[in-house]
Amino acid sequence: MDKLESEALRAQVASFRDDHLTHVSTLKTIASELGIEAPREGDMKQMLTTGKVALAGLMGDGAILKAMKTNEDDTVTAYDRARQHADARPESVAFFEKALGDEQRHRTWFEQTAAAA
């Protein structure tokens, strides 16, 4: 987000980050209710997702947005799978569906905005 030159783009991405933070908080609650300890730090996947965005930063806003869009692709897939999981509780499914909608909206914005950049 900090690599974006456009203030307007940074503001929009910040609102998406706020959605993600809300999702993470809810996911931690779901994990806790299931007796699962949520990870406390990122893993190799996080390093890859942030790394490709950092590299794209060398090529400008359009490249950054395209890299961020690919991260949204992964998140959309994860929430779609989670909502369809046979063992998912109904209240979790409701959250996964809402989060999926958020991520699809983010992905569409990244795709359209990157194409116009």
Short mmCIF file of C-alpha atoms in Angstrom, two decimals:
data_model
loop_
_atom_site.label_atom_id
_atom_site.label_comp_id
_atom_site.label_asym_id
_atom_site.label_seq_id
_atom_site.Cartn_x
_atom_site.Cartn_y
_atom_site.Cartn_z
CA MET A 1 0.00 0.00 0.00
CA ASP A 2 2.82 2.40 0.88
CA LYS A 3 4.41 1.79 -2.52
CA LEU A 4 1.43 3.25 -4.40
CA GLU A 5 2.08 6.72 -5.76
CA SER A 6 -1.58 7.75 -5.93
CA GLU A 7 -3.12 8.93 -2.68
CA ALA A 8 -6.59 7.93 -3.92
CA LEU A 9 -5.40 4.39 -4.61
CA ARG A 10 -3.71 4.20 -1.20
CA ALA A 11 -6.95 5.29 0.48
CA GLN A 12 -8.99 2.62 -1.30
CA VAL A 13 -6.45 -0.10 -0.54
CA ALA A 14 -6.45 1.03 3.12
CA SER A 15 -10.20 0.43 3.26
CA PHE A 16 -9.64 -3.07 1.87
CA ARG A 17 -6.96 -3.63 4.52
CA ASP A 18 -9.54 -2.71 7.16
CA ASP A 19 -11.85 -5.39 5.74
CA HIS A 20 -8.99 -7.90 5.92
CA LEU A 21 -8.23 -6.98 9.53
CA THR A 22 -11.89 -7.53 10.42
CA HIS A 23 -11.79 -10.89 8.64
CA VAL A 24 -8.65 -11.93 10.51
CA SER A 25 -10.24 -11.00 13.83
CA THR A 26 -13.31 -13.10 13.03
CA LEU A 27 -11.17 -16.00 11.82
CA LYS A 28 -9.24 -15.91 15.10
CA THR A 29 -12.52 -16.08 17.00
CA ILE A 30 -13.73 -19.02 14.90
CA ALA A 31 -10.42 -20.82 15.46
CA SER A 32 -10.57 -20.18 19.19
CA GLU A 33 -14.12 -21.52 19.40
CA LEU A 34 -12.88 -24.69 17.71
CA GLY A 35 -9.92 -24.99 20.08
CA ILE A 36 -7.41 -24.13 17.36
CA GLU A 37 -4.56 -21.75 18.05
CA ALA A 38 -4.36 -19.12 15.31
CA PRO A 39 -0.92 -18.40 13.85
CA ARG A 40 0.84 -15.48 15.51
CA GLU A 41 3.01 -14.54 12.56
CA GLY A 42 3.16 -14.87 8.81
CA ASP A 43 4.45 -17.87 6.94
CA MET A 44 6.23 -18.45 3.64
CA LYS A 45 3.00 -17.68 1.73
CA GLN A 46 2.84 -14.24 3.34
CA MET A 47 6.44 -13.58 2.36
CA LEU A 48 5.60 -14.49 -1.24
CA THR A 49 2.47 -12.34 -1.38
CA THR A 50 4.18 -9.28 0.07
CA GLY A 51 7.32 -9.92 -1.96
CA LYS A 52 5.56 -9.88 -5.32
CA VAL A 53 3.82 -6.62 -4.41
CA ALA A 54 7.16 -5.11 -3.35
CA LEU A 55 8.76 -6.14 -6.63
CA ALA A 56 5.80 -4.73 -8.57
CA GLY A 57 6.45 -1.46 -6.74
CA LEU A 58 9.45 -0.99 -8.97
CA MET A 59 7.13 -0.84 -11.99
CA GLY A 60 4.44 1.55 -10.79
CA ASP A 61 0.88 1.59 -9.53
CA GLY A 62 -0.59 -0.60 -12.28
CA ALA A 63 1.85 -3.42 -11.56
CA ILE A 64 1.26 -3.13 -7.82
CA LEU A 65 -2.50 -3.38 -8.32
CA LYS A 66 -2.09 -6.43 -10.58
CA ALA A 67 0.06 -8.13 -7.96
CA MET A 68 -2.46 -7.31 -5.24
CA LYS A 69 -5.23 -8.69 -7.45
CA THR A 70 -3.49 -12.06 -7.57
CA ASN A 71 -3.47 -12.08 -3.76
CA GLU A 72 -7.22 -11.46 -3.85
CA ASP A 73 -7.60 -14.43 -6.21
CA ASP A 74 -6.10 -16.67 -3.53
CA THR A 75 -8.31 -15.22 -0.80
CA VAL A 76 -11.46 -15.59 -2.91
CA THR A 77 -10.59 -19.24 -3.51
CA ALA A 78 -9.97 -19.84 0.21
CA TYR A 79 -13.28 -18.32 1.33
CA ASP A 80 -15.18 -20.11 -1.42
CA ARG A 81 -13.75 -23.46 -0.30
CA ALA A 82 -14.36 -22.67 3.37
CA ARG A 83 -18.04 -21.84 2.81
CA GLN A 84 -18.53 -25.13 0.98
CA HIS A 85 -16.73 -27.28 3.56
CA ALA A 86 -18.99 -30.07 4.84
CA ASP A 87 -17.92 -29.54 8.47
CA ALA A 88 -18.35 -25.75 8.53
CA ARG A 89 -20.80 -24.50 11.15
CA PRO A 90 -23.71 -22.40 9.84
CA GLU A 91 -22.47 -19.24 11.58
CA SER A 92 -19.03 -19.77 10.06
CA VAL A 93 -20.56 -20.30 6.63
CA ALA A 94 -22.39 -16.99 6.97
CA PHE A 95 -19.09 -15.26 7.77
CA PHE A 96 -17.28 -17.02 4.90
CA GLU A 97 -19.99 -15.91 2.46
CA LYS A 98 -19.77 -12.29 3.60
CA ALA A 99 -15.98 -12.34 3.48
CA LEU A 100 -16.12 -13.95 0.03
CA GLY A 101 -18.30 -11.07 -1.17
CA ASP A 102 -15.83 -8.54 0.24
CA GLU A 103 -12.91 -10.28 -1.46
CA GLN A 104 -14.72 -10.55 -4.78
CA ARG A 105 -15.45 -6.81 -4.59
CA HIS A 106 -11.78 -6.10 -3.80
CA ARG A 107 -10.60 -8.33 -6.65
CA THR A 108 -12.92 -6.63 -9.14
CA TRP A 109 -11.68 -3.21 -8.09
CA PHE A 110 -8.01 -4.26 -8.39
CA GLU A 111 -8.63 -5.78 -11.80
CA GLN A 112 -10.54 -2.81 -13.20
CA THR A 113 -8.28 -0.19 -11.65
CA ALA A 114 -5.08 -1.94 -12.76
CA ALA A 115 -6.40 -2.11 -16.32
CA ALA A 116 -7.04 1.64 -16.28
CA ALA A 117 -3.68 2.55 -14.65
#
